[in-house]
Amino acid sequence: MTKVRFSLNGEVAEVEVEPRELLLDTLRDRLAMTGAHAGCEQGSCGACTVLVDGCGVRSCLMFTVQVGGSEVRTIEGVGSPGSLHPIQQALSTHHGLQCGFCTPGMVLTALELFETDPHPSRDRIEEWMSGNLCRCTGYVNIVKALEAVAGTAEEQL
Amino acid sequence: MKPPRFDYVAAGSVGEATEALASAEDSRVLAGGQSLVPLMNLRLARPSLLVDVNHLGALSGFESHNGTLRFGAMCRHRFLETDPDVRQKAPIFAEVAELIGHVGIRNRGTLGGSLAHADPVAELPALLVALEGRVIVASTGSERAIPAAELFAGPFTTGLEPDELLTTVEVPAHRDGDGGAFSEFVRRHGDFATAGVAVILHRDGFGACEQVRVAGCGLGPTPMDLSAAGDFLRGESSLTDGAAEELGRRVAAAADPPGDVHGSKDYRRELAAVLAADAVRRAWARAGSAGGA
């Protein structure tokens, strides 16, 4: 077992894990961050996306022992039920989610996009989000929501 | 899905990494993990020891030195795609990196990892063959270079020994008159390519073609060197539509693609012809302009 310390949504997290434990499982089973969703568990769907040091990564393809000293951000660290992040608000307003399974990964992936480029074009949004699968919406309303965010002032983010 | 148990070493130096690799049977290097970890989750790979090289900052640089471009093996695809220095000095790497997977994959996946994994449909191995590059590999106390032509032994198989670590990737630096392009076909954006063709060519000061290099992915068990198909272009100072299509026909004839559920052999040959014609047109235009690729 290895002790691993990292920052989780701004607070210190410390766990003792076997090397084979995936970050996704540590987040869900030990740290109650169940917003990271276990979809395909082989890197295809993007539902388990979290930010590690600001970069969107598949948490099913990283071992927890690899994130020692890193900053990990999950959906629990983005907005709150009473005060949604602009990306979350836009997805709600534009009906960019139905069952919600893919939504945390979508939000975190979009968060990295807007931090890289506050006003992405529609093409850029579509390319950037293409690694996150959604089986409900047909994507149209997700893209619409993110276009709305792209059109708003960057200080809102 | 949980990977089988393994021991883990986070290497602090290349020496530590190679020592660790030699210390166990079935040891594997953990680079970006975007191919290895899915295989472990599916229990198709069961290494006994993972040697994590993600902390080796010395392996993530890019430099131009004496006519050679040198990439650290841990250059991530996203770095190749966005780094201004790479985009200026090695634009073909940026063009190819953008074709790989999705941003979440490119944030982790690495150049050296892709080459060592040697997936026959991967883009970067084909690019290395087209550019006549080479890799530097380290083992305990020694180092050797492997030219691209000798690196890829079969599907998912390279000439690397189990205790060797791929540390550096070298390709010739861009000269005036060089131009390159990579064309591929994918069913869905970000998927593995059904087929892809890289064309790298050089035109002399009068615009005449001096050299044509062609390599393909998805067209054989390894990234295939199809350069002989372009020999007829040498000495030509313009590229007609007929010549671009002729290159396509020759590439298709030389390719040895697999037939599977994603496309038959003949279908992939047709693709190879179209992709080669497209790539040579773009490479030709770039070779004739400042900047090239």
PDB file of C-alpha atoms in Angstrom, chain B residues 99-277:
ATOM      1  CA  LEU B  99      -5.522  13.765 -35.434  1.00  0.00           C
ATOM      2  CA  ILE B 100      -4.919  11.607 -32.365  1.00  0.00           C
ATOM      3  CA  GLY B 101      -7.925  10.734 -30.197  1.00  0.00           C
ATOM      4  CA  HIS B 102      -9.531  13.519 -28.202  1.00  0.00           C
ATOM      5  CA  VAL B 103      -8.173  16.306 -26.065  1.00  0.00           C
ATOM      6  CA  GLY B 104      -8.431  14.262 -22.843  1.00  0.00           C
ATOM      7  CA  ILE B 105      -6.330  11.555 -24.489  1.00  0.00           C
ATOM      8  CA  ARG B 106      -3.865  14.031 -25.990  1.00  0.00           C
ATOM      9  CA  ASN B 107      -3.374  15.637 -22.579  1.00  0.00           C
ATOM     10  CA  ARG B 108      -1.766  12.372 -21.411  1.00  0.00           C
ATOM     11  CA  GLY B 109      -0.620  10.366 -24.431  1.00  0.00           C
ATOM     12  CA  THR B 110       3.025  10.699 -25.445  1.00  0.00           C
ATOM     13  CA  LEU B 111       5.160  10.550 -28.583  1.00  0.00           C
ATOM     14  CA  GLY B 112       7.471   7.864 -27.195  1.00  0.00           C
ATOM     15  CA  GLY B 113       4.533   5.879 -25.862  1.00  0.00           C
ATOM     16  CA  SER B 114       2.858   5.814 -29.254  1.00  0.00           C
ATOM     17  CA  LEU B 115       6.068   4.686 -30.980  1.00  0.00           C
ATOM     18  CA  ALA B 116       6.798   1.985 -28.395  1.00  0.00           C
ATOM     19  CA  HIS B 117       3.198   0.744 -28.498  1.00  0.00           C
ATOM     20  CA  ALA B 118       3.527   0.373 -32.295  1.00  0.00           C
ATOM     21  CA  ASP B 119      -0.141   0.159 -33.118  1.00  0.00           C
ATOM     22  CA  PRO B 120      -0.243  -0.448 -36.897  1.00  0.00           C
ATOM     23  CA  VAL B 121      -2.999   2.151 -37.298  1.00  0.00           C
ATOM     24  CA  ALA B 122      -1.266   4.842 -35.211  1.00  0.00           C
ATOM     25  CA  GLU B 123      -0.164   8.023 -36.972  1.00  0.00           C
ATOM     26  CA  LEU B 124       3.148   8.860 -35.270  1.00  0.00           C
ATOM     27  CA  PRO B 125       4.954   5.615 -36.186  1.00  0.00           C
ATOM     28  CA  ALA B 126       4.060   6.203 -39.856  1.00  0.00           C
ATOM     29  CA  LEU B 127       5.290   9.785 -39.592  1.00  0.00           C
ATOM     30  CA  LEU B 128       8.605   8.644 -38.104  1.00  0.00           C
ATOM     31  CA  VAL B 129       9.066   6.203 -41.006  1.00  0.00           C
ATOM     32  CA  ALA B 130       8.234   8.875 -43.571  1.00  0.00           C
ATOM     33  CA  LEU B 131      10.705  11.295 -41.977  1.00  0.00           C
ATOM     34  CA  GLU B 132      13.424   8.623 -41.712  1.00  0.00           C
ATOM     35  CA  GLY B 133      13.738   9.433 -38.036  1.00  0.00           C
ATOM     36  CA  ARG B 134      15.239   7.339 -35.304  1.00  0.00           C
ATOM     37  CA  VAL B 135      14.776   6.730 -31.614  1.00  0.00           C
ATOM     38  CA  ILE B 136      17.350   6.650 -28.860  1.00  0.00           C
ATOM     39  CA  VAL B 137      16.833   3.936 -26.279  1.00  0.00           C
ATOM     40  CA  ALA B 138      18.587   3.557 -22.950  1.00  0.00           C
ATOM     41  CA  SER B 139      19.255   0.459 -20.917  1.00  0.00           C
ATOM     42  CA  THR B 140      21.319   0.005 -17.777  1.00  0.00           C
ATOM     43  CA  GLY B 141      24.589   1.765 -18.508  1.00  0.00           C
ATOM     44  CA  SER B 142      24.225   1.974 -22.276  1.00  0.00           C
ATOM     45  CA  GLU B 143      22.390   3.680 -25.061  1.00  0.00           C
ATOM     46  CA  ARG B 144      21.737   2.920 -28.735  1.00  0.00           C
ATOM     47  CA  ALA B 145      19.879   4.389 -31.689  1.00  0.00           C
ATOM     48  CA  ILE B 146      17.266   2.476 -33.671  1.00  0.00           C
ATOM     49  CA  PRO B 147      16.333   3.837 -37.123  1.00  0.00           C
ATOM     50  CA  ALA B 148      12.604   3.980 -37.854  1.00  0.00           C
ATOM     51  CA  ALA B 149      13.068   1.385 -40.594  1.00  0.00           C
ATOM     52  CA  GLU B 150      14.215  -1.160 -37.968  1.00  0.00           C
ATOM     53  CA  LEU B 151      12.000  -0.124 -35.077  1.00  0.00           C
ATOM     54  CA  PHE B 152       8.686  -1.655 -36.081  1.00  0.00           C
ATOM     55  CA  ALA B 153       8.834  -5.439 -36.176  1.00  0.00           C
ATOM     56  CA  GLY B 154       5.131  -6.275 -36.325  1.00  0.00           C
ATOM     57  CA  PRO B 155       1.772  -5.232 -34.910  1.00  0.00           C
ATOM     58  CA  PHE B 156       2.387  -3.880 -31.393  1.00  0.00           C
ATOM     59  CA  THR B 157       5.959  -5.159 -31.587  1.00  0.00           C
ATOM     60  CA  THR B 158       9.175  -3.133 -31.724  1.00  0.00           C
ATOM     61  CA  GLY B 159      12.888  -3.812 -31.700  1.00  0.00           C
ATOM     62  CA  LEU B 160      13.144  -2.548 -28.122  1.00  0.00           C
ATOM     63  CA  GLU B 161      14.439  -5.020 -25.529  1.00  0.00           C
ATOM     64  CA  PRO B 162      12.298  -5.425 -22.391  1.00  0.00           C
ATOM     65  CA  ASP B 163      14.812  -3.488 -20.278  1.00  0.00           C
ATOM     66  CA  GLU B 164      15.163  -0.615 -22.728  1.00  0.00           C
ATOM     67  CA  LEU B 165      13.535   2.784 -22.317  1.00  0.00           C
ATOM     68  CA  LEU B 166      12.788   4.938 -25.347  1.00  0.00           C
ATOM     69  CA  THR B 167      14.137   8.350 -24.313  1.00  0.00           C
ATOM     70  CA  THR B 168      14.463  10.502 -27.421  1.00  0.00           C
ATOM     71  CA  VAL B 169      13.016  10.819 -30.908  1.00  0.00           C
ATOM     72  CA  GLU B 170      15.126  12.421 -33.635  1.00  0.00           C
ATOM     73  CA  VAL B 171      14.157  13.566 -37.113  1.00  0.00           C
ATOM     74  CA  PRO B 172      16.037  15.679 -39.661  1.00  0.00           C
ATOM     75  CA  ALA B 173      15.334  19.388 -39.255  1.00  0.00           C
ATOM     76  CA  HIS B 174      13.266  21.179 -41.835  1.00  0.00           C
ATOM     77  CA  ARG B 175      15.174  22.584 -44.835  1.00  0.00           C
ATOM     78  CA  ASP B 176      13.911  25.150 -47.325  1.00  0.00           C
ATOM     79  CA  GLY B 177      12.015  23.246 -49.995  1.00  0.00           C
ATOM     80  CA  ASP B 178      10.712  20.553 -47.608  1.00  0.00           C
ATOM     81  CA  GLY B 179       6.989  19.978 -47.456  1.00  0.00           C
ATOM     82  CA  GLY B 180       4.928  17.363 -45.669  1.00  0.00           C
ATOM     83  CA  ALA B 181       1.310  16.399 -45.184  1.00  0.00           C
ATOM     84  CA  PHE B 182      -0.598  13.641 -43.429  1.00  0.00           C
ATOM     85  CA  SER B 183      -4.023  12.562 -44.681  1.00  0.00           C
ATOM     86  CA  GLU B 184      -6.188  10.000 -42.954  1.00  0.00           C
ATOM     87  CA  PHE B 185      -9.696   8.637 -42.984  1.00  0.00           C
ATOM     88  CA  VAL B 186     -11.683   7.986 -39.810  1.00  0.00           C
ATOM     89  CA  ARG B 187     -15.302   6.909 -39.497  1.00  0.00           C
ATOM     90  CA  ARG B 188     -15.851   9.126 -36.445  1.00  0.00           C
ATOM     91  CA  HIS B 189     -13.785  12.086 -35.369  1.00  0.00           C
ATOM     92  CA  GLY B 190     -11.021  11.011 -32.986  1.00  0.00           C
ATOM     93  CA  ASP B 191     -11.291   7.295 -33.731  1.00  0.00           C
ATOM     94  CA  PHE B 192      -8.396   5.127 -34.779  1.00  0.00           C
ATOM     95  CA  ALA B 193      -7.722   5.751 -38.457  1.00  0.00           C
ATOM     96  CA  THR B 194      -9.026   3.266 -41.013  1.00  0.00           C
ATOM     97  CA  ALA B 195      -5.996   4.282 -43.070  1.00  0.00           C
ATOM     98  CA  GLY B 196      -3.579   7.193 -43.260  1.00  0.00           C
ATOM     99  CA  VAL B 197      -0.761   8.341 -45.557  1.00  0.00           C
ATOM    100  CA  ALA B 198       2.167  10.639 -44.834  1.00  0.00           C
ATOM    101  CA  VAL B 199       4.020  12.306 -47.713  1.00  0.00           C
ATOM    102  CA  ILE B 200       7.249  14.193 -47.122  1.00  0.00           C
ATOM    103  CA  LEU B 201       8.995  15.676 -50.126  1.00  0.00           C
ATOM    104  CA  HIS B 202      11.782  18.024 -51.026  1.00  0.00           C
ATOM    105  CA  ARG B 203      11.902  20.459 -53.961  1.00  0.00           C
ATOM    106  CA  ASP B 204      15.120  22.134 -55.041  1.00  0.00           C
ATOM    107  CA  GLY B 205      15.632  25.851 -55.605  1.00  0.00           C
ATOM    108  CA  PHE B 206      14.056  25.601 -59.067  1.00  0.00           C
ATOM    109  CA  GLY B 207      10.980  23.805 -57.756  1.00  0.00           C
ATOM    110  CA  ALA B 208      11.979  20.377 -59.071  1.00  0.00           C
ATOM    111  CA  CYS B 209      11.196  17.407 -56.872  1.00  0.00           C
ATOM    112  CA  GLU B 210      14.326  15.845 -55.380  1.00  0.00           C
ATOM    113  CA  GLN B 211      12.963  13.341 -52.933  1.00  0.00           C
ATOM    114  CA  VAL B 212       9.609  11.794 -52.053  1.00  0.00           C
ATOM    115  CA  ARG B 213       8.976   9.830 -48.889  1.00  0.00           C
ATOM    116  CA  VAL B 214       5.683   8.034 -48.362  1.00  0.00           C
ATOM    117  CA  ALA B 215       4.518   5.972 -45.384  1.00  0.00           C
ATOM    118  CA  GLY B 216       1.136   4.652 -44.362  1.00  0.00           C
ATOM    119  CA  CYS B 217      -0.748   3.530 -41.277  1.00  0.00           C
ATOM    120  CA  GLY B 218      -3.531   0.959 -41.367  1.00  0.00           C
ATOM    121  CA  LEU B 219      -2.062  -0.329 -44.623  1.00  0.00           C
ATOM    122  CA  GLY B 220      -0.042  -3.248 -43.281  1.00  0.00           C
ATOM    123  CA  PRO B 221       1.114  -5.008 -40.113  1.00  0.00           C
ATOM    124  CA  THR B 222       3.562  -2.165 -39.406  1.00  0.00           C
ATOM    125  CA  PRO B 223       3.788   1.448 -40.557  1.00  0.00           C
ATOM    126  CA  MET B 224       4.723   0.787 -44.177  1.00  0.00           C
ATOM    127  CA  ASP B 225       7.455   2.567 -46.108  1.00  0.00           C
ATOM    128  CA  LEU B 226       5.836   3.140 -49.500  1.00  0.00           C
ATOM    129  CA  SER B 227       8.406   5.605 -50.792  1.00  0.00           C
ATOM    130  CA  ALA B 228       9.241   3.611 -53.932  1.00  0.00           C
ATOM    131  CA  ALA B 229       5.770   4.558 -55.180  1.00  0.00           C
ATOM    132  CA  GLY B 230       6.915   8.180 -55.408  1.00  0.00           C
ATOM    133  CA  ASP B 231      10.199   7.658 -57.270  1.00  0.00           C
ATOM    134  CA  PHE B 232       8.615   8.589 -60.616  1.00  0.00           C
ATOM    135  CA  LEU B 233       8.054  12.149 -59.326  1.00  0.00           C
ATOM    136  CA  ARG B 234      11.780  12.878 -59.005  1.00  0.00           C
ATOM    137  CA  GLY B 235      12.897  15.598 -61.355  1.00  0.00           C
ATOM    138  CA  GLU B 236       9.350  16.810 -62.004  1.00  0.00           C
ATOM    139  CA  SER B 237       8.849  20.524 -61.475  1.00  0.00           C
ATOM    140  CA  SER B 238       5.082  20.482 -61.373  1.00  0.00           C
ATOM    141  CA  LEU B 239       2.537  18.094 -59.925  1.00  0.00           C
ATOM    142  CA  THR B 240      -0.318  17.389 -62.312  1.00  0.00           C
ATOM    143  CA  ASP B 241      -3.591  15.846 -61.154  1.00  0.00           C
ATOM    144  CA  GLY B 242      -2.622  12.829 -63.210  1.00  0.00           C
ATOM    145  CA  ALA B 243       0.673  12.497 -61.315  1.00  0.00           C
ATOM    146  CA  ALA B 244      -1.019  12.792 -57.916  1.00  0.00           C
ATOM    147  CA  GLU B 245      -3.464  10.058 -58.934  1.00  0.00           C
ATOM    148  CA  GLU B 246      -0.649   7.925 -60.308  1.00  0.00           C
ATOM    149  CA  LEU B 247       1.082   8.145 -56.925  1.00  0.00           C
ATOM    150  CA  GLY B 248      -2.214   7.049 -55.356  1.00  0.00           C
ATOM    151  CA  ARG B 249      -2.403   4.002 -57.655  1.00  0.00           C
ATOM    152  CA  ARG B 250       1.195   3.031 -56.906  1.00  0.00           C
ATOM    153  CA  VAL B 251       0.703   3.434 -53.142  1.00  0.00           C
ATOM    154  CA  ALA B 252      -2.457   1.321 -53.310  1.00  0.00           C
ATOM    155  CA  ALA B 253      -0.624  -1.404 -55.239  1.00  0.00           C
ATOM    156  CA  ALA B 254       2.273  -1.462 -52.761  1.00  0.00           C
ATOM    157  CA  ALA B 255       0.100  -1.430 -49.634  1.00  0.00           C
ATOM    158  CA  ASP B 256      -0.764  -4.653 -47.845  1.00  0.00           C
ATOM    159  CA  PRO B 257      -3.798  -3.636 -45.804  1.00  0.00           C
ATOM    160  CA  PRO B 258      -5.789  -5.956 -43.562  1.00  0.00           C
ATOM    161  CA  GLY B 259      -9.430  -6.653 -44.273  1.00  0.00           C
ATOM    162  CA  ASP B 260     -11.759  -6.551 -41.287  1.00  0.00           C
ATOM    163  CA  VAL B 261     -15.140  -5.336 -40.108  1.00  0.00           C
ATOM    164  CA  HIS B 262     -14.050  -1.715 -40.617  1.00  0.00           C
ATOM    165  CA  GLY B 263     -13.196  -2.208 -44.271  1.00  0.00           C
ATOM    166  CA  SER B 264     -12.080  -4.827 -46.762  1.00  0.00           C
ATOM    167  CA  LYS B 265      -8.579  -4.990 -48.229  1.00  0.00           C
ATOM    168  CA  ASP B 266      -9.822  -3.476 -51.485  1.00  0.00           C
ATOM    169  CA  TYR B 267     -11.632  -0.705 -49.666  1.00  0.00           C
ATOM    170  CA  ARG B 268      -8.479   0.221 -47.758  1.00  0.00           C
ATOM    171  CA  ARG B 269      -6.485   0.168 -50.999  1.00  0.00           C
ATOM    172  CA  GLU B 270      -8.965   2.625 -52.529  1.00  0.00           C
ATOM    173  CA  LEU B 271      -8.614   4.781 -49.447  1.00  0.00           C
ATOM    174  CA  ALA B 272      -4.833   4.647 -49.670  1.00  0.00           C
ATOM    175  CA  ALA B 273      -4.983   5.905 -53.261  1.00  0.00           C
ATOM    176  CA  VAL B 274      -7.226   8.842 -52.392  1.00  0.00           C
ATOM    177  CA  LEU B 275      -5.279   9.730 -49.242  1.00  0.00           C
ATOM    178  CA  ALA B 276      -1.886   9.560 -50.984  1.00  0.00           C
ATOM    179  CA  ALA B 277      -3.105  11.827 -53.802  1.00  0.00           C
TER     180      ALA B 277
END
